[in-house]
Short mmCIF file of C-alpha atoms in Angstrom, two decimals:
data_model
loop_
_atom_site.label_atom_id
_atom_site.label_comp_id
_atom_site.label_asym_id
_atom_site.label_seq_id
_atom_site.Cartn_x
_atom_site.Cartn_y
_atom_site.Cartn_z
CA MET Z 1 224.29 -114.11 -126.70
CA THR Z 2 220.85 -114.64 -125.14
CA ALA Z 3 221.47 -118.38 -124.67
CA SER Z 4 224.84 -117.70 -123.04
CA ARG Z 5 223.23 -115.25 -120.56
CA ALA Z 6 220.52 -117.80 -119.77
CA LEU Z 7 223.07 -120.47 -118.97
CA THR Z 8 225.51 -118.28 -116.97
CA PRO Z 9 223.40 -118.18 -113.75
CA HIS Z 10 223.54 -121.98 -113.62
CA ALA Z 11 227.32 -121.76 -113.20
CA TRP Z 12 226.87 -119.57 -110.14
CA MET Z 13 224.22 -121.96 -108.91
CA ALA Z 14 226.65 -124.86 -109.14
CA ASP Z 15 229.29 -122.91 -107.25
CA GLY Z 16 226.74 -121.81 -104.61
CA ILE Z 17 225.41 -125.34 -104.06
CA ALA Z 18 228.96 -126.66 -103.76
CA LEU Z 19 229.85 -123.94 -101.26
CA LEU Z 20 226.67 -124.56 -99.22
CA ALA Z 21 227.25 -128.32 -99.18
CA CYS Z 22 230.81 -127.90 -97.92
CA PHE Z 23 229.70 -125.48 -95.22
CA CYS Z 24 226.90 -127.80 -94.02
CA ILE Z 25 229.26 -130.78 -93.78
CA VAL Z 26 231.88 -128.85 -91.81
CA GLU Z 27 229.26 -127.19 -89.60
CA SER Z 28 227.64 -130.54 -88.80
CA ALA Z 29 231.01 -131.97 -87.81
CA SER Z 30 231.67 -128.91 -85.64
CA VAL Z 31 228.32 -129.24 -83.84
CA CYS Z 32 228.90 -132.95 -83.21
CA LEU Z 33 232.35 -132.21 -81.80
CA ARG Z 34 230.95 -129.61 -79.40
CA LYS Z 35 228.32 -132.00 -78.10
CA SER Z 36 230.56 -135.07 -77.87
CA GLU Z 37 231.78 -136.10 -74.44
CA TRP Z 38 234.16 -138.86 -75.51
CA LEU Z 39 236.40 -136.94 -77.95
CA LEU Z 40 238.26 -134.74 -75.45
CA SER Z 41 241.70 -134.65 -77.06
CA THR Z 42 242.36 -131.33 -78.77
CA ALA Z 43 244.48 -132.97 -81.49
CA ALA Z 44 241.78 -135.55 -82.20
CA ARG Z 45 239.12 -132.86 -82.47
CA TRP Z 46 241.19 -130.87 -84.98
CA ILE Z 47 241.93 -134.04 -86.97
CA VAL Z 48 238.20 -134.80 -87.17
CA LEU Z 49 237.47 -131.24 -88.21
CA ALA Z 50 240.21 -131.33 -90.89
CA ALA Z 51 238.83 -134.65 -92.18
CA ALA Z 52 235.33 -133.17 -92.35
CA THR Z 53 236.70 -130.19 -94.26
CA GLY Z 54 238.47 -132.48 -96.74
CA ALA Z 55 235.33 -134.59 -97.19
CA GLY Z 56 233.24 -131.45 -97.64
CA ILE Z 57 235.57 -130.12 -100.33
CA ALA Z 58 235.59 -133.47 -102.17
CA ILE Z 59 231.80 -133.79 -102.10
CA SER Z 60 231.42 -130.16 -103.15
CA CYS Z 61 233.61 -130.75 -106.19
CA VAL Z 62 231.40 -133.68 -107.19
CA ILE Z 63 228.27 -131.55 -106.69
CA GLN Z 64 229.73 -128.76 -108.80
CA GLN Z 65 230.44 -131.19 -111.63
CA GLU Z 66 226.84 -132.44 -111.48
CA PHE Z 67 225.30 -128.98 -111.64
CA TRP Z 68 227.82 -127.27 -113.92
CA PRO Z 69 226.26 -126.32 -117.30
CA ALA Z 70 227.61 -128.46 -120.12
CA THR Z 71 227.85 -125.46 -122.46
CA LEU Z 72 230.31 -123.58 -120.23
CA SER Z 73 233.98 -124.24 -119.66
CA ARG Z 74 234.95 -125.34 -116.15
CA HIS Z 75 237.05 -123.51 -113.57
CA PRO Z 76 240.66 -124.61 -113.12
CA ALA Z 77 240.66 -127.82 -111.01
CA TRP Z 78 242.44 -126.14 -108.10
CA LEU Z 79 240.19 -123.07 -107.88
CA LEU Z 80 237.10 -124.52 -106.16
CA PRO Z 81 239.06 -126.50 -103.48
CA ALA Z 82 241.19 -123.39 -102.80
CA VAL Z 83 238.12 -121.15 -102.47
CA LEU Z 84 236.34 -123.68 -100.25
CA ALA Z 85 239.39 -124.16 -98.03
CA ALA Z 86 239.85 -120.39 -97.65
CA PHE Z 87 236.13 -120.00 -96.96
CA ILE Z 88 236.17 -122.65 -94.22
CA VAL Z 89 239.38 -121.38 -92.65
CA LEU Z 90 238.21 -117.77 -92.55
CA LEU Z 91 234.70 -118.59 -91.41
CA ARG Z 92 235.09 -121.56 -89.08
CA ALA Z 93 238.63 -121.43 -87.70
CA PRO Z 94 238.09 -118.39 -85.40
CA GLU Z 95 234.88 -119.89 -84.04
CA GLU Z 96 236.51 -123.28 -83.49
CA ILE Z 97 239.43 -121.66 -81.69
CA ASN Z 98 237.01 -119.73 -79.44
CA ALA Z 99 235.01 -122.90 -78.79
CA GLU Z 100 238.21 -124.77 -77.88
CA VAL Z 101 239.25 -121.97 -75.53
CA ARG Z 102 235.82 -122.02 -73.86
CA ARG Z 103 235.93 -125.83 -73.61
CA ARG Z 104 239.35 -125.77 -71.96
CA ALA Z 105 238.28 -122.99 -69.62
CA GLY Z 106 235.20 -125.01 -68.64
CA LEU Z 107 237.30 -128.10 -67.96
CA ALA Z 108 239.79 -126.07 -65.92
CA LEU Z 109 236.93 -124.50 -63.93
CA ALA Z 110 235.36 -127.89 -63.27
CA GLN Z 111 238.70 -129.29 -62.09
CA ALA Z 112 239.24 -126.23 -59.89
CA GLN Z 113 235.78 -126.69 -58.35
CA VAL Z 114 236.49 -130.35 -57.62
CA LEU Z 115 239.83 -129.40 -56.06
CA HIS Z 116 238.18 -126.63 -54.05
CA GLN Z 117 235.53 -129.01 -52.73
CA ALA Z 118 238.19 -131.56 -51.78
CA GLU Z 119 240.24 -128.89 -50.01
CA ARG Z 120 237.11 -127.63 -48.27
CA ARG Z 121 236.30 -131.13 -47.02
CA ILE Z 122 239.85 -131.50 -45.73
CA LEU Z 123 239.66 -128.11 -43.96
CA GLU Z 124 236.29 -128.99 -42.44
CA ALA Z 125 237.69 -132.30 -41.20
CA ARG Z 126 240.65 -130.45 -39.68
CA LEU Z 127 238.30 -127.94 -38.10
CA ALA Z 128 236.14 -130.70 -36.62
CA ALA Z 129 239.24 -132.39 -35.23
CA LEU Z 130 240.50 -129.12 -33.76
CA GLN Z 131 237.15 -128.28 -32.19
CA GLY Z 132 237.00 -131.80 -30.80
CA GLN Z 133 240.21 -131.06 -28.92
CA ILE Z 134 238.61 -128.19 -27.00
CA GLU Z 135 237.67 -129.53 -23.59
CA PRO Z 136 236.37 -127.02 -21.02
CA HIS Z 137 238.21 -128.46 -18.04
CA PHE Z 138 236.45 -126.02 -15.77
CA LEU Z 139 233.34 -128.22 -16.13
CA TYR Z 140 234.91 -130.93 -13.98
CA ASN Z 141 236.17 -128.38 -11.47
CA THR Z 142 232.72 -126.79 -11.34
CA LEU Z 143 231.01 -130.08 -10.57
CA ALA Z 144 233.61 -130.86 -7.92
CA ASN Z 145 233.15 -127.41 -6.33
CA THR Z 146 229.37 -127.79 -6.46
CA ARG Z 147 229.59 -131.08 -4.62
CA ALA Z 148 231.72 -129.44 -1.95
CA LEU Z 149 229.40 -126.43 -1.69
CA ILE Z 150 226.34 -128.62 -1.18
CA ARG Z 151 227.67 -129.48 2.29
CA GLN Z 152 228.95 -125.98 3.08
CA ASP Z 153 226.56 -123.53 1.36
CA ALA Z 154 223.54 -125.01 -0.37
CA GLY Z 155 222.48 -121.60 -1.72
CA ALA Z 156 225.86 -121.02 -3.39
CA ALA Z 157 225.79 -124.56 -4.77
CA GLU Z 158 222.37 -123.93 -6.31
CA THR Z 159 223.57 -120.64 -7.83
CA MET Z 160 226.60 -122.37 -9.31
CA LEU Z 161 224.42 -125.09 -10.82
CA ASN Z 162 222.13 -122.44 -12.34
CA HIS Z 163 225.11 -120.74 -13.93
CA LEU Z 164 226.39 -124.09 -15.19
CA ILE Z 165 223.01 -124.84 -16.77
CA ALA Z 166 223.03 -121.40 -18.41
CA TYR Z 167 226.50 -122.08 -19.75
CA LEU Z 168 225.55 -125.48 -21.18
CA ARG Z 169 222.39 -124.07 -22.76
CA ALA Z 170 224.50 -121.42 -24.48
CA ALA Z 171 227.32 -123.78 -25.41
CA MET Z 172 225.71 -127.00 -26.57
CA PRO Z 173 223.45 -125.97 -29.53
CA ASP Z 174 226.23 -124.83 -31.88
CA LEU Z 175 229.40 -126.16 -30.27
CA ARG Z 176 230.05 -128.38 -33.31
CA GLU Z 177 229.11 -125.78 -35.91
CA ASN Z 178 231.71 -123.91 -37.93
CA THR Z 179 230.59 -120.55 -36.62
CA THR Z 180 228.38 -118.95 -33.98
CA SER Z 181 227.32 -115.39 -33.27
CA LEU Z 182 229.46 -113.27 -31.01
CA GLY Z 183 226.34 -112.59 -28.91
CA GLN Z 184 225.91 -116.30 -28.26
CA GLU Z 185 229.59 -116.64 -27.43
CA LEU Z 186 229.39 -113.75 -24.96
CA GLN Z 187 226.49 -115.49 -23.21
CA ARG Z 188 228.77 -118.49 -22.75
CA ALA Z 189 231.51 -116.25 -21.41
CA GLN Z 190 229.09 -114.52 -19.02
CA ALA Z 191 227.87 -117.86 -17.57
CA PHE Z 192 231.44 -119.16 -17.37
CA LEU Z 193 232.68 -116.09 -15.49
CA ASP Z 194 229.65 -116.17 -13.17
CA ILE Z 195 230.64 -119.71 -12.19
CA LEU Z 196 234.24 -118.68 -11.61
CA LYS Z 197 233.08 -115.66 -9.61
CA ILE Z 198 231.47 -118.02 -7.10
CA ARG Z 199 234.65 -120.06 -6.89
CA LEU Z 200 237.18 -117.20 -6.79
CA GLY Z 201 235.03 -114.63 -4.98
CA GLU Z 202 236.66 -111.20 -4.67
CA ARG Z 203 239.73 -112.48 -6.53
CA LEU Z 204 237.86 -112.10 -9.82
CA ASN Z 205 236.13 -109.07 -11.33
CA PHE Z 206 235.01 -108.86 -14.94
CA HIS Z 207 233.24 -106.60 -17.40
CA ILE Z 208 231.82 -107.36 -20.85
CA SER Z 209 231.23 -104.62 -23.43
CA ALA Z 210 230.08 -105.28 -27.02
CA ALA Z 211 228.40 -103.07 -29.60
CA PRO Z 212 225.04 -104.44 -30.88
CA GLU Z 213 226.34 -104.72 -34.45
CA ALA Z 214 229.31 -106.71 -33.17
CA CYS Z 215 227.07 -109.22 -31.40
CA ALA Z 216 225.51 -110.19 -34.75
CA CYS Z 217 228.89 -111.08 -36.28
CA MET Z 218 229.89 -114.70 -36.80
CA ILE Z 219 232.97 -116.16 -35.11
CA PRO Z 220 234.34 -119.67 -34.45
CA PRO Z 221 232.68 -121.32 -31.44
CA LEU Z 222 234.68 -120.96 -28.20
CA ALA Z 223 236.99 -118.35 -29.75
CA VAL Z 224 236.29 -115.86 -26.95
CA MET Z 225 236.14 -118.67 -24.39
CA THR Z 226 239.65 -119.76 -25.34
CA LEU Z 227 240.99 -116.27 -24.61
CA VAL Z 228 239.00 -116.03 -21.38
CA GLU Z 229 240.13 -119.43 -20.12
CA ASN Z 230 243.72 -118.59 -21.01
CA ALA Z 231 243.54 -115.28 -19.12
CA ILE Z 232 242.00 -116.90 -16.04
CA LYS Z 233 244.28 -119.93 -15.92
CA HIS Z 234 247.59 -118.25 -16.73
CA GLY Z 235 246.97 -114.66 -15.68
CA ILE Z 236 244.53 -114.21 -12.80
CA GLU Z 237 244.50 -117.53 -10.89
CA PRO Z 238 248.31 -117.57 -10.36
CA ARG Z 239 248.11 -114.10 -8.80
CA VAL Z 240 247.52 -114.20 -5.03
CA ARG Z 241 245.05 -111.32 -5.00
CA GLY Z 242 243.51 -112.28 -8.31
CA GLY Z 243 242.62 -109.60 -10.81
CA SER Z 244 240.10 -108.23 -13.27
CA LEU Z 245 239.18 -109.23 -16.79
CA ARG Z 246 237.57 -107.17 -19.53
CA ILE Z 247 236.00 -108.32 -22.83
CA ASP Z 248 235.48 -105.72 -25.57
CA ALA Z 249 234.08 -106.17 -29.08
CA ASN Z 250 233.45 -103.65 -31.85
CA CYS Z 251 233.06 -103.39 -35.61
CA ASN Z 252 234.97 -100.89 -37.70
CA ALA Z 253 235.27 -100.57 -41.49
CA GLY Z 254 234.21 -104.15 -42.15
CA TRP Z 255 236.38 -105.71 -39.44
CA LEU Z 256 235.40 -107.28 -36.13
CA THR Z 257 237.84 -106.89 -33.23
CA VAL Z 258 237.35 -108.88 -30.02
CA SER Z 259 239.78 -108.45 -27.13
CA VAL Z 260 240.19 -110.05 -23.70
CA ALA Z 261 242.44 -108.09 -21.33
CA ASP Z 262 243.51 -108.99 -17.80
CA ASP Z 263 245.78 -107.46 -15.16
CA GLY Z 264 247.24 -110.79 -14.08
CA VAL Z 265 250.83 -111.93 -13.82
CA GLY Z 266 251.62 -111.08 -17.43
CA PHE Z 267 253.74 -112.87 -20.02
CA GLN Z 268 255.87 -114.73 -17.49
CA SER Z 269 253.26 -117.50 -17.42
CA GLU Z 270 250.29 -116.03 -19.27
CA THR Z 271 250.49 -118.15 -22.39
CA GLY Z 272 251.30 -121.37 -20.57
CA GLY Z 273 251.91 -124.19 -23.03
CA GLY Z 274 250.20 -122.15 -25.75
CA ILE Z 275 248.03 -125.08 -26.89
CA GLY Z 276 244.73 -123.21 -26.56
CA LEU Z 277 245.98 -120.16 -28.45
CA LEU Z 278 247.63 -122.25 -31.16
CA ASN Z 279 244.40 -124.18 -31.51
CA LEU Z 280 242.44 -120.94 -31.90
CA GLN Z 281 244.95 -119.57 -34.40
CA GLU Z 282 244.59 -122.73 -36.49
CA ARG Z 283 240.79 -122.55 -36.42
CA LEU Z 284 240.86 -118.90 -37.47
CA HIS Z 285 243.17 -119.79 -40.35
CA VAL Z 286 240.96 -122.69 -41.47
CA LEU Z 287 237.82 -120.53 -41.54
CA PHE Z 288 239.12 -117.15 -42.63
CA GLY Z 289 242.57 -117.76 -44.12
CA PRO Z 290 245.14 -114.95 -43.92
CA ALA Z 291 242.35 -112.40 -43.33
CA ALA Z 292 242.16 -113.42 -39.65
CA GLU Z 293 244.72 -112.28 -37.10
CA LEU Z 294 245.42 -113.27 -33.49
CA ARG Z 295 247.32 -110.71 -31.43
CA LEU Z 296 248.99 -110.74 -28.00
CA GLU Z 297 250.36 -107.64 -26.27
CA ALA Z 298 251.71 -106.90 -22.82
CA LEU Z 299 249.88 -104.32 -20.71
CA ASP Z 300 251.43 -101.76 -18.40
CA PRO Z 301 252.09 -102.30 -15.52
CA CYS Z 302 251.02 -105.95 -15.75
CA GLY Z 303 248.71 -108.25 -17.61
CA VAL Z 304 248.10 -109.28 -21.20
CA LYS Z 305 245.64 -108.29 -23.88
CA ALA Z 306 244.71 -111.04 -26.36
CA SER Z 307 242.56 -110.18 -29.36
CA PHE Z 308 241.52 -111.46 -32.75
CA VAL Z 309 240.48 -109.54 -35.85
CA LEU Z 310 238.13 -111.03 -38.46
CA PRO Z 311 236.29 -109.77 -41.53
CA VAL Z 312 232.69 -109.00 -40.59
CA THR Z 313 230.35 -111.89 -41.43
CA LYS Z 314 226.75 -111.65 -40.25
CA GLY Z 315 223.89 -114.10 -40.08
CA GLU Z 316 225.52 -117.03 -41.93
CA SER Z 317 228.27 -119.58 -41.66
CA VAL Z 318 231.63 -118.84 -43.18
CA GLN Z 319 231.96 -120.35 -46.65
#
């Protein structure tokens, strides 16, 4: 009885060593699979894991035979492989499934990031092309008017040149950037309208009003200028006695609203060919997606109010 009790623990030792050996083999295969970069097929990974499990069970059976006490009868031949298989399935299968889910999610995320970067590059290229189409035609008219004024009124010519320099200083630094501050854009608009005021005289009056928090918001370069040029060209200039123009900007509940209103001839010729407004609409869509909105509304008794609404973005370029 004493000898039997002394030998019995060795049977448990044989089973324990066999179980540990099987676990180590399967775990090693699992770690190698997680770190491998060449075995990406899910089926291949499960085949390798199944092969490692089979090899671990076979080796464990050999180990059990080596350590099993000679004085004790053996387990049924099917018992140890069944226990080892159940042990591996219950212990490793959930973890392997979770690892496979995480691996697939990581691959999907990486692919999505690559796709996002490609789409972003395409959008930036489109934006650069669209911004390249914006040509302030008034520049040529301003230079021509300045040349004429030099002979007629040197003082007015000098004032026009000063306004033109102010406009170029405000326009050139970030004309090719994705975004600029509304304050910088309003400086461009101010210089632009000062130039036109010399050319149109009493036929043009304008007022600019913007809250300080609105001036810090980021917008596409020349967004306000597009609305101003459109209002002047198609609203005020065609009217014999000219008209007035008003720029307003404010922030409310996370949204920036910028409007340009005139009392010109109205919708009968206000939008012209629509190229400038379509260009602006496309740039807003590229930078802000469906969150941006361009609006046009008729004013009573005459004139048009053009405005755009954007989510507030301050101190940084739109990503």
